[in-house]
Amino acid sequence: MSIAKRQNQNLVNQFTPTWKHNYTNAYMKWKSDSYFDSIDSIHKSTQLKPIIALKNRLTQGCIPVSDVSKKGLQLGIPIKVASFLRQYPSVFEEFTGPKYNLPWFRLTREAVVLHNEEQAVYRDSKDELEERLMKFILMSVEKRLPLKTIKGVLWYLGLPDDYLDGNVGGCFKVVEMGDGLKGLSVVETQNMLSMIQKNALRSGRTEDISISLFPSKGLRLKTKILDWLDGFQKLPYISPYEECLDLCPGSDLAEKRVVGLLHELLSLFVEHSVERKRALPLRKYLGLPQKVHKVFERHPFVFYLSLRNNTCTVILKEAYCDRMAIEAHPLAEVRRKYINLVKESKVILKNRRLQNHGFRSDDGNLNEATVTLKL
């Protein structure tokens, strides 16, 4: 029996009702943090996703806008596709097609370079990317997940949108999950170490593993909350890859396992963050409580909830407060380069407006305007 399994069995045997706590007993006030609210790689991710989806349509060359004009919903684009393409001239170059003067689009030279770099990451880091998917599956209760559930998190795992369309094979196999639902499982179940366990091993701590805490600036906790948090930290750590079906659902021990599981889940994602609404559908398959959103709220020293962009984004604090603790995702740097490229579109559009700026004289003729820039 592995050390982790023996530890889990011991803590189940030692379980007592004194570890129970009511959720309202440990409520912590949410406090905004400008640092986490200003991380572009996180908050520009939702904007970048449809751009990458469109970019993938143009990798084979030029296309008329009619080829994608009716696929806005499929690509996650809320406006007309042509208008969307014209918003990002640093990525998409427009020109007049060979027939009927229709608008055509192709990738800019800079976008092609980044695309090739992205494909090199997929090729060179194939094993690591698949290991992240394997861990995601092995965290589930049944050690298998529906294909549609996996497809919903491919972006966060850093896998191509068409990853499940080809021959997955290798260490995965497609299985039937009932009611005609197909899923993906791991061919050979392996003993996995969570990121928290890896850090504990590096520091020489194999017992009394705790979850790293990062207090929010200006947030003072009441003494009874600090006492509860101290006791919570002293509870045994349970790996998200170990089965613990005997835990009492309402106990602090069960909650610590949930916190550890969510910590591991976010550590697998490209930006170590996820929109909260994207995490909620995973409850059923990962064995999370019905009110899993309360776990995020009760542990502000582990997770930060950003309300930027009219959505709630969960951020793993440790990934940004201790850069050495969480392994960087191989695709993270490429995504940041894409975001910087997209930002250049604003400069290009502004320069175009200045060049084309004009006014109409009293007789209605269009005259060139003199633009004075004050430096």
XYZ file of C-alpha atoms in Angstrom:
375
model
C 0.000 0.000 0.000
C 1.368 3.442 -0.941
C 2.245 6.055 1.690
C -0.578 8.280 0.480
C -3.135 5.467 0.744
C -1.941 4.506 4.246
C -2.172 8.111 5.310
C -5.693 8.409 3.918
C -6.791 5.209 5.642
C -5.363 6.385 8.952
C -7.153 9.706 8.804
C -10.455 7.986 7.977
C -9.994 5.676 10.972
C -9.209 8.645 13.190
C -12.162 10.669 11.943
C -14.305 12.171 14.683
C -17.390 14.442 14.604
C -15.337 17.274 16.149
C -14.051 18.032 12.632
C -17.501 19.175 11.535
C -18.147 22.839 10.979
C -21.103 24.787 9.718
C -20.380 26.888 6.652
C -21.652 30.086 8.269
C -19.217 29.706 11.196
C -16.215 30.524 9.028
C -17.496 33.167 6.637
C -14.746 35.500 5.413
C -15.348 38.893 3.867
C -14.312 39.274 0.231
C -11.816 42.038 -0.513
C -10.753 43.282 -3.917
C -7.085 43.170 -4.920
C -5.879 45.377 -7.764
C -2.940 43.063 -8.477
C -5.073 40.041 -9.355
C -7.637 42.225 -11.125
C -4.948 43.588 -13.456
C -3.344 40.352 -14.736
C -3.900 40.624 -18.491
C -3.022 37.005 -19.230
C -6.049 36.003 -17.137
C -8.594 38.647 -18.000
C -7.803 38.855 -21.723
C -8.116 35.081 -22.066
C -11.854 35.196 -22.850
C -11.167 37.799 -25.550
C -8.299 35.744 -26.959
C -10.223 32.474 -27.273
C -12.438 33.425 -30.298
C -9.448 35.145 -31.922
C -7.452 31.904 -31.736
C -10.468 29.954 -33.020
C -10.674 32.256 -36.053
C -6.926 32.163 -36.514
C -7.077 28.384 -36.794
C -9.520 28.778 -39.695
C -6.998 30.839 -41.626
C -3.881 28.751 -41.123
C -4.207 27.133 -44.554
C -4.254 30.468 -46.386
C -6.744 33.145 -47.397
C -10.512 32.780 -47.062
C -13.493 34.935 -48.052
C -15.452 36.305 -45.128
C -18.443 34.266 -46.340
C -16.645 31.092 -45.185
C -16.957 32.116 -41.542
C -19.702 34.750 -41.542
C -22.330 32.290 -40.297
C -20.132 30.565 -37.718
C -20.033 33.338 -35.143
C -21.988 31.407 -32.531
C -19.837 28.318 -33.035
C -16.657 30.366 -32.626
C -17.953 32.292 -29.608
C -18.155 35.636 -31.433
C -21.000 37.905 -30.188
C -20.985 40.287 -33.185
C -20.775 39.978 -36.971
C -17.690 37.975 -37.866
C -16.521 40.534 -40.438
C -16.703 43.323 -37.852
C -14.871 41.143 -35.365
C -12.055 40.415 -37.831
C -11.649 44.129 -38.571
C -11.211 44.861 -34.860
C -7.869 43.019 -34.870
C -5.781 44.172 -37.872
C -2.602 43.079 -36.077
C -3.828 39.476 -36.427
C -6.100 39.503 -39.502
C -5.247 41.297 -42.735
C -8.128 42.263 -45.023
C -7.886 42.547 -48.795
C -10.184 42.448 -51.828
C -10.758 38.962 -53.211
C -10.281 37.778 -56.782
C -14.006 37.739 -57.565
C -16.879 40.148 -57.040
C -14.754 42.481 -54.875
C -15.639 40.509 -51.743
C -13.590 41.009 -48.568
C -11.047 38.284 -47.902
C -8.846 37.767 -44.855
C -5.475 36.223 -44.118
C -3.166 36.109 -41.128
C -0.581 38.826 -40.675
C 3.072 37.856 -40.779
C 3.329 38.261 -36.984
C 0.306 36.015 -36.433
C 1.834 33.313 -38.650
C 5.050 33.393 -36.615
C 3.115 32.994 -33.368
C 0.979 30.214 -34.838
C 4.116 28.279 -35.765
C 5.473 28.812 -32.251
C 2.194 27.552 -30.803
C 2.298 24.426 -32.960
C 5.869 23.788 -31.838
C 4.680 23.828 -28.199
C 1.945 21.306 -29.005
C 4.514 19.105 -30.698
C 7.387 19.430 -28.219
C 5.245 19.355 -25.048
C 2.778 16.716 -26.205
C 3.515 14.367 -23.312
C 3.195 17.076 -20.659
C -0.064 18.395 -22.112
C -1.535 14.889 -22.200
C -0.381 14.290 -18.632
C -2.421 17.308 -17.552
C -5.472 15.833 -19.266
C -4.735 12.473 -17.649
C -4.629 14.096 -14.203
C -7.885 15.885 -14.886
C -9.551 12.567 -15.707
C -8.004 10.740 -12.739
C -9.399 13.371 -10.361
C -12.926 12.343 -11.344
C -14.964 9.983 -9.198
C -15.273 7.307 -11.898
C -11.817 7.929 -13.429
C -13.511 8.817 -16.704
C -15.194 11.932 -18.065
C -17.694 12.667 -20.863
C -16.106 13.974 -24.038
C -18.333 17.069 -23.960
C -17.120 17.865 -20.429
C -13.489 17.553 -21.499
C -14.155 19.647 -24.596
C -15.401 22.435 -22.333
C -12.021 22.737 -20.591
C -9.610 22.117 -23.497
C -8.878 25.844 -23.634
C -7.932 25.914 -19.951
C -5.835 22.743 -20.210
C -3.989 24.240 -23.172
C -5.007 21.575 -25.693
C -6.074 22.355 -29.301
C -9.800 22.755 -29.950
C -9.730 19.799 -32.345
C -7.824 17.524 -29.954
C -10.778 15.180 -29.425
C -11.690 15.154 -33.131
C -8.713 13.058 -34.139
C -7.385 9.734 -32.953
C -6.758 10.349 -29.244
C -5.308 6.887 -28.611
C -2.074 6.556 -26.686
C -2.725 6.568 -22.949
C -6.445 7.289 -23.416
C -9.386 5.237 -24.593
C -12.946 6.155 -25.554
C -15.546 4.426 -23.371
C -19.331 4.214 -23.199
C -20.875 6.043 -20.249
C -24.511 5.064 -20.777
C -27.410 6.776 -22.576
C -25.293 6.968 -25.706
C -22.780 9.231 -23.964
C -19.143 8.694 -24.873
C -16.338 9.431 -22.471
C -12.590 9.306 -22.115
C -10.659 7.238 -19.606
C -7.002 6.461 -18.946
C -5.687 3.169 -20.326
C -3.513 2.439 -17.308
C -4.286 4.077 -13.961
C -1.186 5.594 -12.416
C -0.312 6.924 -8.971
C -0.197 10.678 -9.339
C 1.299 13.258 -7.012
C -0.500 16.554 -6.654
C 1.341 19.861 -6.900
C 1.004 20.282 -3.134
C 2.598 16.870 -2.547
C 5.444 17.649 -4.969
C 6.209 20.874 -3.116
C 6.115 19.017 0.211
C 8.616 16.459 -1.093
C 10.934 19.209 -2.345
C 10.911 20.822 1.072
C 11.380 17.501 2.864
C 7.897 17.452 4.428
C 6.161 14.128 3.874
C 3.746 14.471 6.798
C 1.575 17.298 8.114
C 1.153 18.618 4.575
C -0.649 21.950 4.594
C -2.056 24.192 1.859
C -0.059 27.387 1.318
C -1.940 30.506 2.383
C -1.538 34.009 1.009
C -3.414 36.608 3.103
C -5.234 39.388 1.312
C -3.893 42.893 1.884
C -5.892 44.771 4.467
C -8.087 41.799 5.359
C -8.210 41.173 9.082
C -9.835 38.013 10.347
C -11.606 37.596 13.652
C -9.872 35.499 16.290
C -12.405 32.675 16.007
C -11.827 32.527 12.229
C -8.054 32.423 12.726
C -8.470 29.597 15.245
C -10.675 27.676 12.813
C -8.190 28.243 9.984
C -5.307 27.018 12.139
C -7.220 23.837 12.971
C -8.187 23.426 9.315
C -4.529 23.570 8.269
C -3.593 20.888 10.800
C -6.048 18.399 9.301
C -4.481 15.657 7.124
C -4.054 16.476 3.468
C -5.825 14.073 1.094
C -4.637 13.820 -2.488
C -7.326 14.482 -5.126
C -6.162 11.302 -6.864
C -7.014 9.104 -3.862
C -10.492 7.717 -3.216
C -12.008 8.758 0.109
C -15.624 7.693 -0.053
C -15.961 7.377 3.742
C -15.496 11.062 4.490
C -18.438 12.840 6.086
C -19.671 15.371 3.467
C -20.208 18.132 6.037
C -16.836 17.853 7.775
C -13.834 20.166 7.654
C -11.764 17.182 6.530
C -13.992 16.686 3.487
C -13.754 20.404 2.793
C -9.968 20.331 2.958
C -9.976 17.594 0.341
C -12.204 19.775 -1.862
C -9.855 22.752 -1.415
C -6.917 20.510 -2.345
C -8.759 19.192 -5.400
C -9.614 22.701 -6.629
C -6.017 23.768 -5.993
C -4.787 20.882 -8.147
C -7.362 21.581 -10.861
C -6.289 25.222 -11.208
C -2.623 24.246 -11.161
C -3.248 22.231 -14.349
C -4.748 25.173 -16.250
C -2.750 27.536 -18.463
C -3.345 30.660 -16.382
C -4.121 28.820 -13.117
C -7.556 30.372 -13.225
C -11.014 29.653 -14.575
C -14.349 31.399 -14.903
C -16.380 30.156 -11.970
C -19.343 29.289 -14.198
C -17.053 26.910 -16.127
C -16.045 25.087 -12.941
C -19.557 24.549 -11.591
C -20.577 21.916 -14.217
C -17.672 19.742 -13.014
C -19.286 19.179 -9.595
C -20.992 15.934 -10.538
C -17.901 14.313 -12.038
C -15.285 15.512 -9.527
C -17.388 14.773 -6.471
C -17.622 18.414 -5.437
C -20.332 19.670 -3.061
C -23.468 21.324 -4.425
C -22.382 24.708 -3.034
C -18.804 24.480 -4.252
C -18.808 28.239 -4.852
C -18.910 28.657 -1.073
C -15.542 26.904 -0.833
C -13.961 29.648 -2.956
C -15.521 32.282 -0.727
C -14.469 30.597 2.526
C -10.811 30.344 1.525
C -9.705 33.800 0.291
C -6.117 32.992 1.340
C -6.045 30.216 -1.293
C -8.343 31.550 -4.049
C -9.079 35.034 -5.307
C -12.404 35.869 -6.920
C -12.098 38.581 -9.564
C -15.258 40.308 -10.760
C -13.634 41.936 -13.784
C -15.280 41.646 -17.238
C -18.736 41.149 -15.709
C -17.910 37.603 -14.679
C -16.442 35.846 -11.667
C -12.995 34.375 -12.252
C -11.335 32.078 -9.721
C -7.561 32.585 -9.445
C -5.126 30.315 -7.611
C -3.120 32.744 -5.490
C -0.088 30.520 -5.029
C 0.643 30.541 -8.764
C 1.168 34.332 -8.680
C 2.463 34.843 -5.134
C 5.072 32.074 -5.250
C 6.261 31.559 -8.817
C 8.462 28.610 -7.859
C 5.601 26.607 -6.316
C 3.478 25.971 -9.444
C 4.913 24.644 -12.685
C 4.413 27.063 -15.560
C 2.197 25.769 -18.351
C 4.161 25.276 -21.599
C 1.600 27.318 -23.546
C 1.454 30.272 -21.119
C 4.219 32.308 -22.772
C 2.726 31.899 -26.260
C -0.672 33.043 -24.983
C 0.936 36.155 -23.495
C 2.562 36.901 -26.857
C -0.819 36.566 -28.567
C -2.306 39.037 -26.091
C 0.484 41.540 -26.784
C -0.092 41.121 -30.520
C -3.823 41.726 -30.099
C -3.082 44.915 -28.136
C -1.256 46.298 -31.171
C -4.588 46.392 -32.999
C -5.652 49.422 -30.966
C -2.574 51.339 -32.116
C -3.135 50.360 -35.747
C -6.805 51.389 -35.666
C -5.966 54.677 -33.950
C -3.359 55.519 -36.585
C -5.862 54.706 -39.331
C -8.410 57.054 -37.789
C -5.817 59.838 -37.606
C -4.805 59.287 -41.227
C -8.391 59.230 -42.462
C -9.610 61.996 -40.146
C -11.225 64.878 -41.975
C -13.992 67.439 -41.785
C -16.573 68.798 -44.171
C -16.445 72.458 -45.075
C -19.538 74.632 -45.309
C -19.986 73.705 -48.973
C -20.080 70.010 -48.066
C -16.692 69.089 -49.541
C -14.436 66.756 -47.576
C -11.191 68.474 -46.627
C -8.080 67.003 -45.058
C -7.835 67.814 -41.379
C -4.699 69.054 -39.749
C -4.003 66.957 -36.681
C -1.714 68.353 -34.011
C -0.394 65.924 -31.427
C 0.771 67.461 -28.168
C 3.621 65.513 -26.625
